[in-house]
Amino acid sequence: MDSRRPPLAPACPTLPEYVRHWAETTPDRRAFTFVEHPAPHSRGVHRTLTWRRLDVRVRALAAHLAEEAGPGERVALLCPQGTEYVAAFLGALSAGLVAVPLYTPGLPGHADRLAGVLADARPSVVVTTSRAHDEVRDFLGAGGPRIVVADEVPDGGPDRQPVSLDPGAPAYLQYTSGSTRAPAGVEISHGNVVANARQALAAYGLDTRPMTSVGWLPLYHDMGLVLSVAAPVARGALSVLMDPAAFLHEPVRWLRLLAAHPHAVSAAPNFAYDYCVATVTADQKEGLRLDGVTALINGSEPVRPGTADRFHAAFANQGLAPGTHCPSYGLAEATVFVCAARPGEPLSRFALDRDALASGKALPARPDDPRAVLLTGCGTPAGQRVRVADPVTRVPLAEGEVGEIWVQGPNVGRGYWNRDSEEVFGAEFADAAAGPGRWLRTGDLGTVLEGRLVVTGRLKDLIIVDGRNHYPQDVEASAQEAHEAVRRDRLAAFAVPGGAGGECAVVVAEHARTAHLAELDVAALVRAVRGAVSARHGLRLADVVVVPPGTVPRTSSGKVSRALTRARYLEGAYGGQARTGAAV
């Protein structure tokens, strides 16, 4: 019998020990289910591992990998989404190796990044599956690392005692998505990931109540790995996985899985909720019941109050409770979770004066003021300390003052692999008494309002023109609302060198898929964007470039990469695209 309520979890120091515990105490309970969609309109084929079966696969892969690599060597995971990925990740950890969660070479637009990460991580072994073996072999080429095909490793193998794992030793390298710089591998220890899994469970009230994790986020992404693997393993709960491509092809598949599993918990970036609103049809909503959903985590990019409102309005008739939406904040350097709003809490909303915010003060404004910035609170810390500091003086700031977010806790990673990390992971306040010890400088800007963290942007992304600060996501929001032909969440605003040693602002925007460039009045679109940005921000755009869908580069987690868009712009990559002429 598969009871929905797992027993309370023990305090194991590593994920492999949790797997062994659940295999011994609840062997026949379901651990991981991967739902495959082999045809365009498939309702899904379920493939499930029990805890006993997962333990068998983890032990077999650990024994095999231990013969291929020595303790502490890197094992790159180039597997498709699925249970083989989970078993390979946990098998690498169990063998005392350092996993490097990645993706297959076929992920569109990310081959160069994959090659760069492999060159940086220097793995001894690459794990893949029989389905992806040929493309992985061809990508690695002659003289590459050894390849292990996970689903061809037999269950048997040598009888091997589990490796004694040091909780402080690195468990895996979590490569950042590279939205503002080149990807860097964060060393996450065994203790870091267990601590963060427990913090996430406590933050959403899942440490004492039943839960089923339902996820389509890729397992190479920090949020996908922790919410869909680490947290369920620490809790002994079922994790239901699907492929990100299956979600993008037909978003209702995600909602159906949420409806099919009581006490469902899931996470998605802000765009995914808007995507569901725009694409799920009335016919698809028929019979869909979402009243059993416990929490929908919104993170990995600025959380917009309007998105939450639209999503809940669209699915209110399906029983979705408003309190399920949980804005959250995190980053790879802290494993992932830092702050979260709790399920059942009303959405915290803040209307702030745009000019005051640009000067570092969070002052209230009327929500209907066109110059107001609407932001959402991301709750409170989960088992860690969070402070807002002046990034230059390193002095902690009071509530309502905007500065850099600093984090301290057992989930903060060991540092960056193979590079100097002291500046980021070893920060100290100017007055040690204000916050003793070493802190993580996140590079994110934010403030505290009514006891909740409010994230305002990225320090390195700030557009500074004529001495005034402008948040790029704020400029992008104004630009995409200015004209219906601007594709939502597929544009980048950034600063480039201007005259007299200053900077000027540029927007590169994809046009909507429904619009054809040859028929589009580009001049009217650009005038609308310039006018909206000027009126709302007092900012004169030096250039507006309109590009075809799929042109603006994105990170491996799906966010627009402003850094790469800027680099391509400066290289002249958009020189042949539609524009009305630069106005620098």
Coordinates of C-alpha atoms in Angstrom, one line a residue:
M1 CA 0.0 0.0 0.0
D2 CA 1.4 3.4 -1.0
S3 CA 0.4 5.7 1.8
R4 CA 0.4 9.4 0.9
R5 CA 1.9 10.4 4.3
P6 CA 5.6 9.5 4.6
P7 CA 7.0 9.0 8.1
L8 CA 8.9 11.9 9.7
A9 CA 12.4 12.0 8.2
P10 CA 15.5 11.4 10.3
A11 CA 18.5 13.8 10.4
C12 CA 20.8 12.2 7.9
P13 CA 24.0 14.1 6.9
T14 CA 23.9 13.2 3.2
L15 CA 21.4 12.5 0.5
P16 CA 22.7 8.9 -0.2
E17 CA 22.1 8.1 3.5
Y18 CA 18.5 9.3 3.1
V19 CA 18.1 7.0 0.1
R20 CA 19.3 4.0 2.1
H21 CA 17.1 4.9 5.0
W22 CA 13.9 5.1 2.9
A23 CA 14.9 1.9 1.1
E24 CA 15.1 0.1 4.4
T25 CA 12.0 1.6 6.1
T26 CA 9.6 2.2 3.2
P27 CA 10.9 0.0 0.3
D28 CA 7.7 -0.2 -1.7
R29 CA 6.7 3.4 -1.6
R30 CA 7.1 5.4 -4.8
A31 CA 10.1 7.6 -4.9
F32 CA 10.4 9.0 -8.4
T33 CA 8.0 8.9 -11.4
F34 CA 8.9 10.3 -14.8
V35 CA 6.0 11.1 -17.1
E36 CA 7.0 10.8 -20.7
H37 CA 5.0 12.3 -23.6
P38 CA 5.9 10.3 -26.7
A39 CA 3.3 11.9 -29.0
P40 CA 2.1 15.5 -29.4
H41 CA -1.2 14.9 -27.6
S42 CA -0.1 12.2 -25.3
R43 CA -1.5 12.2 -21.7
G44 CA 1.7 10.7 -20.5
V45 CA 3.4 7.3 -19.9
H46 CA 4.5 6.9 -16.2
R47 CA 7.7 5.2 -15.3
T48 CA 8.2 4.8 -11.5
L49 CA 11.1 3.8 -9.2
T50 CA 10.3 2.7 -5.6
W51 CA 12.7 3.5 -2.9
R52 CA 14.0 -0.1 -3.0
R53 CA 14.5 0.1 -6.7
L54 CA 16.1 3.5 -6.6
D55 CA 18.6 2.2 -3.9
V56 CA 19.5 -0.7 -6.2
R57 CA 20.2 1.6 -9.1
V58 CA 22.1 4.1 -7.0
R59 CA 24.3 1.3 -5.6
A60 CA 25.0 -0.2 -9.0
L61 CA 25.9 3.1 -10.5
A62 CA 28.0 4.1 -7.5
A63 CA 30.0 0.8 -7.8
H64 CA 30.5 1.3 -11.5
L65 CA 31.5 4.9 -11.2
A66 CA 34.0 4.2 -8.4
E67 CA 35.8 1.9 -10.8
E68 CA 36.0 4.6 -13.4
A69 CA 37.0 7.6 -11.3
G70 CA 38.8 8.3 -8.0
P71 CA 37.4 10.1 -4.9
G72 CA 36.8 13.8 -5.6
E73 CA 36.9 13.5 -9.4
R74 CA 34.2 15.1 -11.4
V75 CA 31.4 13.2 -13.1
A76 CA 29.4 15.2 -15.7
L77 CA 25.7 14.2 -16.1
L78 CA 24.7 14.6 -19.8
C79 CA 21.4 12.8 -19.4
P80 CA 18.0 13.6 -20.6
Q81 CA 15.4 14.4 -17.9
G82 CA 14.3 11.2 -16.2
T83 CA 14.9 8.7 -13.5
E84 CA 18.3 7.7 -15.0
Y85 CA 19.4 11.3 -14.3
V86 CA 18.3 11.1 -10.6
A87 CA 20.0 7.7 -10.1
A88 CA 23.2 8.9 -11.8
F89 CA 23.3 12.0 -9.7
L90 CA 22.8 10.1 -6.4
G91 CA 25.1 7.4 -7.6
A92 CA 28.0 9.8 -8.1
L93 CA 27.4 11.3 -4.7
S94 CA 27.3 7.8 -3.1
A95 CA 30.6 7.0 -4.7
G96 CA 32.3 10.0 -3.2
L97 CA 32.6 11.7 -6.6
V98 CA 31.6 15.2 -7.5
A99 CA 28.6 15.4 -9.8
V100 CA 28.3 18.1 -12.4
P101 CA 24.6 18.3 -13.4
L102 CA 24.4 19.3 -17.1
Y103 CA 22.3 18.4 -20.2
T104 CA 22.6 16.7 -23.5
P105 CA 24.3 18.4 -26.4
G106 CA 21.0 18.6 -28.3
L107 CA 19.7 21.4 -26.0
P108 CA 19.1 24.2 -28.6
G109 CA 21.5 27.2 -28.4
H110 CA 23.6 25.9 -25.5
A111 CA 26.4 23.8 -27.2
D112 CA 29.0 26.5 -26.6
R113 CA 28.1 26.8 -23.0
L114 CA 28.2 23.1 -22.5
A115 CA 31.7 22.9 -24.1
G116 CA 32.8 25.7 -21.8
V117 CA 31.5 24.1 -18.7
L118 CA 33.1 20.8 -19.5
A119 CA 36.4 22.5 -20.2
D120 CA 36.2 24.2 -16.8
A121 CA 35.0 21.2 -14.8
R122 CA 37.4 18.7 -16.4
P123 CA 35.3 15.6 -15.6
S124 CA 37.0 12.2 -15.7
V125 CA 33.7 10.5 -16.6
V126 CA 30.5 11.5 -18.4
V127 CA 27.2 9.7 -17.6
T128 CA 24.5 9.6 -20.3
T129 CA 21.8 7.2 -21.4
S130 CA 21.5 4.9 -24.4
R131 CA 19.1 7.3 -26.1
A132 CA 21.6 10.1 -26.0
H133 CA 24.8 8.1 -26.2
D134 CA 25.6 8.8 -29.9
E135 CA 25.2 12.6 -29.7
V136 CA 27.2 12.7 -26.5
R137 CA 30.0 10.6 -28.0
D138 CA 30.1 12.8 -31.2
F139 CA 30.1 16.0 -29.1
L140 CA 32.9 14.9 -26.8
G141 CA 35.0 13.7 -29.8
A142 CA 38.2 11.6 -29.7
G143 CA 40.2 11.8 -26.5
G144 CA 37.3 13.0 -24.4
P145 CA 36.4 11.6 -20.9
R146 CA 35.1 8.1 -20.5
I147 CA 31.4 7.6 -21.1
V148 CA 29.1 5.5 -18.8
V149 CA 25.7 4.6 -20.2
A150 CA 23.5 4.6 -17.1
D151 CA 20.7 2.4 -18.3
E152 CA 23.2 -0.2 -19.5
V153 CA 24.9 -0.6 -16.1
P154 CA 23.5 -3.9 -14.6
D155 CA 22.0 -4.1 -11.1
G156 CA 24.5 -6.5 -9.8
G157 CA 28.2 -5.7 -9.7
P158 CA 30.7 -6.0 -6.9
D159 CA 29.6 -6.1 -3.3
R160 CA 30.7 -2.7 -2.1
Q161 CA 30.4 -1.0 1.3
P162 CA 29.0 2.5 1.1
V163 CA 31.6 5.2 1.1
S164 CA 31.8 7.3 4.3
L165 CA 31.0 10.8 3.1
D166 CA 32.2 13.9 4.7
P167 CA 29.3 16.4 4.9
G168 CA 31.8 19.2 4.3
A169 CA 33.2 17.7 1.1
P170 CA 31.9 18.8 -2.3
A171 CA 28.9 16.8 -3.6
Y172 CA 28.4 18.6 -6.9
L173 CA 29.2 21.7 -8.9
Q174 CA 26.2 23.8 -9.7
Y175 CA 27.0 25.9 -12.7
T176 CA 25.3 29.3 -12.6
S177 CA 23.0 30.2 -15.5
G178 CA 25.3 32.9 -16.7
S179 CA 22.7 35.7 -17.0
T180 CA 25.3 38.4 -16.1
R181 CA 28.7 36.7 -16.6
A182 CA 30.4 33.5 -17.7
P183 CA 29.1 30.4 -16.0
A184 CA 30.9 29.5 -12.8
G185 CA 30.7 26.2 -10.9
V186 CA 29.6 26.7 -7.3
E187 CA 30.9 23.9 -5.0
I188 CA 27.9 22.6 -3.1
S189 CA 28.8 20.3 -0.2
H190 CA 26.8 17.3 1.0
G191 CA 26.0 19.4 4.1
N192 CA 24.9 22.4 2.0
V193 CA 22.4 20.5 -0.1
V194 CA 20.9 18.6 2.9
A195 CA 20.6 21.9 4.8
N196 CA 18.9 23.7 1.9
A197 CA 16.5 20.8 1.3
R198 CA 15.4 21.0 5.0
Q199 CA 15.2 24.8 4.8
A200 CA 13.0 24.5 1.7
L201 CA 10.7 21.9 3.4
A202 CA 10.4 24.1 6.5
A203 CA 9.8 27.3 4.5
Y204 CA 6.8 25.8 2.7
G205 CA 5.5 23.9 5.7
L206 CA 6.3 20.5 4.1
D207 CA 8.5 19.1 6.9
T208 CA 5.4 17.9 8.8
R209 CA 2.7 17.6 6.2
P210 CA 2.2 15.3 3.1
M211 CA 3.7 16.5 -0.1
T212 CA 4.2 15.4 -3.7
S213 CA 6.8 17.3 -5.7
V214 CA 5.6 17.9 -9.3
G215 CA 8.2 19.5 -11.6
W216 CA 9.3 20.2 -15.1
L217 CA 12.2 22.4 -14.3
P218 CA 15.4 20.9 -15.7
L219 CA 17.5 18.9 -13.2
Y220 CA 20.7 20.7 -14.1
H221 CA 19.1 23.9 -12.8
D222 CA 19.5 24.7 -9.1
M223 CA 15.8 25.0 -8.3
G224 CA 14.9 21.8 -10.3
L225 CA 17.6 19.8 -8.6
V226 CA 16.7 20.8 -5.0
L227 CA 12.9 20.8 -5.3
S228 CA 12.6 17.7 -7.5
V229 CA 15.4 15.6 -6.0
A230 CA 17.0 16.8 -2.8
A231 CA 13.9 17.9 -0.9
P232 CA 11.8 14.8 -1.8
V233 CA 14.8 12.5 -0.9
A234 CA 15.2 14.3 2.5
R235 CA 11.4 14.0 3.1
G236 CA 10.9 10.5 1.7
A237 CA 8.2 11.9 -0.6
L238 CA 7.2 11.2 -4.1
S239 CA 8.7 13.3 -6.9
V240 CA 6.9 13.4 -10.3
L241 CA 9.0 14.7 -13.2
M242 CA 8.3 15.7 -16.7
D243 CA 10.5 17.1 -19.5
P244 CA 10.7 20.9 -19.9
A245 CA 10.1 20.5 -23.6
A246 CA 6.8 18.7 -22.8
F247 CA 5.7 21.6 -20.7
L248 CA 6.6 24.2 -23.4
H249 CA 4.8 22.1 -26.1
E250 CA 1.6 21.8 -24.0
P251 CA 1.6 23.6 -20.6
V252 CA -1.7 22.0 -19.5
R253 CA 0.3 18.8 -19.0
W254 CA 1.9 20.4 -15.9
L255 CA -1.5 21.4 -14.6
R256 CA -2.9 17.9 -15.1
L257 CA 0.0 16.4 -13.1
L258 CA -0.7 19.0 -10.3
A259 CA -4.3 18.0 -10.3
A260 CA -3.5 14.3 -10.3
H261 CA -1.4 14.4 -7.1
P262 CA -2.8 15.6 -3.8
H263 CA -0.6 18.0 -1.8
A264 CA 1.3 19.0 -4.9
V265 CA 4.1 21.4 -4.7
S266 CA 5.8 22.9 -7.7
A267 CA 8.1 25.7 -8.9
A268 CA 8.4 27.7 -12.1
P269 CA 9.8 31.0 -13.2
N270 CA 7.5 34.0 -13.6
F271 CA 7.1 33.5 -17.4
A272 CA 5.6 30.0 -17.0
Y273 CA 2.5 31.3 -15.2
D274 CA 1.9 33.9 -17.9
Y275 CA 2.5 31.2 -20.5
C276 CA -0.2 29.0 -19.0
V277 CA -2.7 31.8 -18.9
A278 CA -2.1 32.6 -22.6
T279 CA -2.1 29.0 -23.9
V280 CA -4.4 26.7 -21.8
T281 CA -7.8 26.6 -23.5
A282 CA -11.3 26.5 -22.1
D283 CA -11.6 22.9 -23.3
Q284 CA -8.4 21.9 -21.5
K285 CA -9.7 23.4 -18.3
E286 CA -12.8 21.2 -18.4
G287 CA -12.5 18.6 -15.5
L288 CA -9.3 20.1 -14.2
R289 CA -9.3 20.4 -10.4
L290 CA -6.5 22.3 -8.7
D291 CA -7.9 22.6 -5.2
G292 CA -5.4 20.0 -4.0
V293 CA -2.3 22.1 -4.8
T294 CA -0.4 23.1 -1.7
A295 CA 2.2 25.6 -3.1
L296 CA 3.2 27.1 -6.4
I297 CA 6.7 28.6 -6.0
N298 CA 7.5 31.6 -8.2
G299 CA 11.2 32.3 -8.5
S300 CA 14.3 32.6 -10.7
E301 CA 13.4 36.0 -12.1
P302 CA 11.5 39.1 -10.8
V303 CA 8.1 38.0 -9.5
R304 CA 5.4 40.3 -10.9
P305 CA 2.1 40.8 -8.9
G306 CA 0.1 41.0 -12.1
T307 CA 1.3 37.5 -13.1
A308 CA 0.0 35.9 -9.9
D309 CA -3.3 37.8 -10.3
R310 CA -3.7 36.7 -13.9
F311 CA -2.8 33.1 -13.2
H312 CA -5.3 32.8 -10.3
A313 CA -8.0 34.5 -12.1
A314 CA -7.5 32.1 -15.1
F315 CA -7.8 29.0 -12.9
A316 CA -10.0 30.1 -10.0
N317 CA -12.9 28.1 -11.4
Q318 CA -10.6 25.0 -11.2
G319 CA -10.4 25.5 -7.5
L320 CA -7.0 27.0 -7.2
A321 CA -6.6 28.9 -3.9
P322 CA -5.0 32.3 -4.1
G323 CA -2.7 31.5 -1.1
T324 CA -0.9 28.8 -3.1
H325 CA 1.3 31.4 -4.9
C326 CA 4.7 31.6 -3.1
P327 CA 7.1 34.3 -4.4
S328 CA 10.6 33.2 -3.5
Y329 CA 14.2 34.3 -3.8
G330 CA 17.4 32.2 -4.1
L331 CA 20.6 31.7 -6.1
A332 CA 23.0 28.9 -6.9
E333 CA 25.7 30.3 -4.5
A334 CA 23.3 29.5 -1.6
T335 CA 22.4 26.1 -3.1
V336 CA 19.1 27.7 -4.1
F337 CA 16.5 28.7 -1.5
V338 CA 17.0 31.8 0.6
C339 CA 13.7 33.5 1.3
A340 CA 10.1 32.4 0.6
A341 CA 6.5 33.4 1.2
R342 CA 4.6 30.7 3.0
P343 CA 1.6 28.9 1.5
G344 CA -1.7 30.4 2.6
E345 CA -0.3 33.9 3.0
P346 CA -1.8 36.7 0.8
L347 CA 0.5 38.0 -1.8
S348 CA 2.6 40.9 -0.3
R349 CA 2.4 43.9 -2.8
F350 CA 4.4 47.1 -2.8
A351 CA 3.9 50.1 -5.0
L352 CA 7.1 52.2 -4.8
D353 CA 8.1 55.6 -6.1
R354 CA 10.3 54.9 -9.2
D355 CA 12.6 57.9 -8.8
A356 CA 13.2 57.2 -5.1
L357 CA 13.9 53.6 -5.8
A358 CA 16.5 54.6 -8.4
S359 CA 18.2 56.7 -5.7
G360 CA 18.2 53.9 -3.1
K361 CA 15.0 54.5 -1.2
A362 CA 11.9 52.4 -1.1
L363 CA 9.1 55.0 -0.7
P364 CA 5.4 54.2 -1.1
A365 CA 3.5 55.4 -4.1
R366 CA -0.1 55.1 -5.3
P367 CA -0.6 51.7 -7.1
D368 CA -2.4 53.6 -9.9
D369 CA 0.4 56.1 -10.4
P370 CA 1.9 55.3 -13.9
R371 CA 5.4 56.0 -12.5
A372 CA 5.0 53.6 -9.6
V373 CA 7.0 50.3 -9.6
L374 CA 4.9 47.3 -8.5
L375 CA 6.9 44.7 -6.7
T376 CA 6.2 41.5 -4.7
G377 CA 7.7 40.5 -1.4
C378 CA 9.6 37.2 -1.3
G379 CA 8.9 36.4 2.3
T380 CA 11.4 35.7 5.0
P381 CA 14.6 33.7 5.3
A382 CA 14.4 30.0 5.6
G383 CA 16.9 28.9 8.3
Q384 CA 19.5 31.5 7.4
R385 CA 20.4 35.1 7.9
V386 CA 19.7 37.8 5.3
R387 CA 20.9 41.4 5.5
V388 CA 20.9 44.3 3.1
A389 CA 24.2 46.2 2.9
D390 CA 25.7 49.2 1.1
P391 CA 27.8 47.4 -1.6
V392 CA 30.6 50.1 -1.3
T393 CA 30.8 50.9 2.4
R394 CA 29.7 47.4 3.6
V395 CA 27.5 49.0 6.2
P396 CA 24.1 47.3 6.9
L397 CA 21.1 49.3 5.8
A398 CA 17.8 50.0 7.5
E399 CA 14.4 48.8 6.4
G400 CA 13.4 50.7 3.3
E401 CA 16.9 51.4 2.1
V402 CA 18.0 49.6 -1.1
G403 CA 21.4 47.8 -1.2
E404 CA 23.0 44.5 -1.9
I405 CA 21.5 41.3 -0.4
W406 CA 23.9 39.4 1.8
V407 CA 23.3 35.8 3.0
Q408 CA 24.8 33.7 5.8
G409 CA 23.8 30.1 6.5
P410 CA 24.7 26.4 6.3
N411 CA 23.4 26.3 2.7
V412 CA 25.9 28.8 1.4
G413 CA 28.3 27.0 -1.0
R414 CA 32.0 26.4 -0.4
G415 CA 33.0 28.8 -3.2
Y416 CA 33.6 28.8 -7.0
W417 CA 35.4 25.8 -8.5
N418 CA 38.9 26.6 -9.7
R419 CA 38.7 30.4 -9.2
D420 CA 39.1 33.0 -6.5
S421 CA 35.9 33.2 -4.4
E422 CA 36.9 35.4 -1.4
E423 CA 35.3 38.6 -2.7
V424 CA 31.9 36.8 -3.1
F425 CA 31.9 34.2 -0.4
G426 CA 34.0 35.9 2.3
A427 CA 32.4 39.3 2.7
E428 CA 32.5 41.0 6.1
F429 CA 30.7 44.0 7.4
A430 CA 32.7 47.1 8.1
D431 CA 31.7 46.8 11.7
A432 CA 31.9 43.1 12.5
A433 CA 29.5 43.5 15.4
A434 CA 26.8 44.4 12.8
G435 CA 26.9 40.9 11.5
P436 CA 29.8 38.7 12.6
G437 CA 31.4 36.1 10.4
R438 CA 31.7 35.6 6.6
W439 CA 28.8 36.5 4.3
L440 CA 27.8 35.7 0.7
R441 CA 27.5 38.8 -1.5
T442 CA 24.7 37.9 -3.9
G443 CA 25.1 40.7 -6.4
D444 CA 21.3 41.2 -6.1
L445 CA 19.7 44.4 -5.0
G446 CA 16.8 44.6 -2.6
T447 CA 15.3 46.0 0.5
V448 CA 13.3 44.9 3.5
L449 CA 9.7 46.1 3.8
E450 CA 7.3 45.0 6.5
G451 CA 9.8 42.3 7.4
R452 CA 9.8 40.8 3.9
L453 CA 12.6 40.8 1.4
V454 CA 11.8 42.7 -1.8
V455 CA 14.2 42.0 -4.7
T456 CA 14.7 45.0 -7.0
G457 CA 17.3 43.9 -9.5
R458 CA 20.9 42.9 -10.2
L459 CA 23.8 45.2 -9.2
K460 CA 25.7 44.5 -12.4
D461 CA 22.6 45.0 -14.6
L462 CA 21.9 48.5 -13.4
I463 CA 21.7 51.1 -16.3
I464 CA 23.3 54.3 -15.1
V465 CA 22.6 57.3 -17.4
D466 CA 23.3 60.9 -16.5
G467 CA 23.9 59.8 -12.9
R468 CA 20.5 58.1 -12.5
N469 CA 19.9 54.4 -11.9
H470 CA 17.4 52.5 -14.0
Y471 CA 16.5 48.8 -13.4
P472 CA 16.6 46.9 -16.7
Q473 CA 13.6 44.7 -15.9
D474 CA 11.6 47.8 -15.3
V475 CA 12.6 49.3 -18.6
E476 CA 11.8 46.0 -20.3
A477 CA 8.4 45.9 -18.7
S478 CA 7.6 49.4 -20.1
A479 CA 8.9 48.4 -23.5
Q480 CA 6.9 45.3 -23.9
E481 CA 3.7 47.0 -22.8
A482 CA 4.2 49.8 -25.3
H483 CA 3.3 47.8 -28.4
E484 CA 1.5 44.5 -29.0
A485 CA 4.1 43.3 -31.5
V486 CA 6.8 43.2 -28.8
R487 CA 7.2 39.6 -27.6
R488 CA 6.7 39.3 -23.8
D489 CA 9.8 38.4 -21.7
R490 CA 12.0 38.2 -24.8
L491 CA 13.8 41.5 -24.7
A492 CA 16.9 42.9 -23.0
A493 CA 17.7 46.4 -21.8
F494 CA 21.3 47.3 -21.1
A495 CA 23.8 50.1 -21.0
V496 CA 26.6 50.6 -23.6
P497 CA 29.4 53.2 -23.8
G498 CA 28.2 56.6 -24.9
G499 CA 29.7 59.9 -25.6
A500 CA 31.9 61.8 -23.2
G501 CA 32.8 58.7 -21.3
G502 CA 29.2 58.1 -20.2
E503 CA 26.7 55.4 -20.9
C504 CA 23.5 55.2 -22.9
A505 CA 20.6 52.7 -22.9
V506 CA 19.7 50.2 -25.6
V507 CA 16.7 47.8 -26.0
V508 CA 16.9 44.7 -28.2
A509 CA 13.5 43.1 -28.5
E510 CA 12.0 40.1 -30.3
H511 CA 8.8 40.7 -32.2
A512 CA 5.8 38.5 -31.5
R513 CA 5.6 35.2 -33.4
T514 CA 2.2 36.3 -34.8
A515 CA 3.9 39.3 -36.4
H516 CA 5.9 39.1 -39.7
L517 CA 8.8 41.5 -39.9
A518 CA 8.1 42.4 -43.5
E519 CA 4.6 43.5 -42.6
L520 CA 5.5 45.1 -39.3
D521 CA 5.6 48.9 -39.0
V522 CA 8.9 48.9 -37.2
A523 CA 9.1 52.7 -37.1
A524 CA 5.8 52.8 -35.2
L525 CA 6.9 50.1 -32.8
V526 CA 10.2 51.8 -32.0
R527 CA 8.4 55.2 -31.5
A528 CA 6.0 53.5 -29.1
V529 CA 8.8 51.9 -27.1
R530 CA 10.9 55.1 -27.0
G531 CA 7.9 57.1 -25.9
A532 CA 6.9 54.7 -23.1
V533 CA 10.4 54.5 -21.7
S534 CA 10.8 58.2 -21.9
A535 CA 7.5 58.9 -20.2
R536 CA 7.8 56.4 -17.4
H537 CA 11.5 56.5 -16.7
G538 CA 12.8 59.8 -18.1
L539 CA 15.2 57.8 -20.1
R540 CA 16.1 58.4 -23.7
L541 CA 16.9 55.2 -25.5
A542 CA 19.9 55.4 -27.7
D543 CA 18.9 52.5 -29.9
V544 CA 15.9 50.1 -30.2
V545 CA 16.5 46.9 -32.3
V546 CA 13.7 44.6 -33.4
V547 CA 14.8 41.0 -34.0
P548 CA 13.1 37.8 -35.0
P549 CA 11.8 35.3 -32.4
G550 CA 14.5 33.2 -30.9
T551 CA 17.2 35.8 -31.5
V552 CA 17.6 37.2 -28.0
P553 CA 19.9 34.7 -26.2
R554 CA 18.8 33.0 -23.0
T555 CA 20.5 31.2 -20.2
S556 CA 20.2 27.4 -19.6
S557 CA 17.4 28.2 -17.1
G558 CA 15.4 30.1 -19.7
K559 CA 16.1 33.7 -18.5
V560 CA 17.1 36.3 -21.0
S561 CA 20.9 36.8 -20.9
R562 CA 21.4 40.6 -20.9
A563 CA 25.2 40.1 -20.7
L564 CA 25.3 38.0 -23.9
T565 CA 22.8 40.3 -25.7
R566 CA 24.9 43.3 -24.9
A567 CA 28.1 41.5 -26.0
R568 CA 26.4 40.6 -29.3
Y569 CA 25.1 44.1 -29.8
L570 CA 28.6 45.5 -29.3
E571 CA 30.0 43.0 -31.7
G572 CA 27.6 44.2 -34.4
A573 CA 25.6 41.0 -34.5
Y574 CA 22.3 42.9 -34.8
G575 CA 23.5 45.3 -37.4
G576 CA 21.3 43.9 -40.1
Q577 CA 18.1 43.8 -37.9
A578 CA 15.2 46.2 -38.1
R579 CA 15.6 49.6 -36.4
T580 CA 15.0 53.2 -37.0
G581 CA 18.6 54.1 -36.5
A582 CA 20.7 54.6 -33.4
A583 CA 20.4 57.9 -31.7
V584 CA 23.5 57.9 -29.5

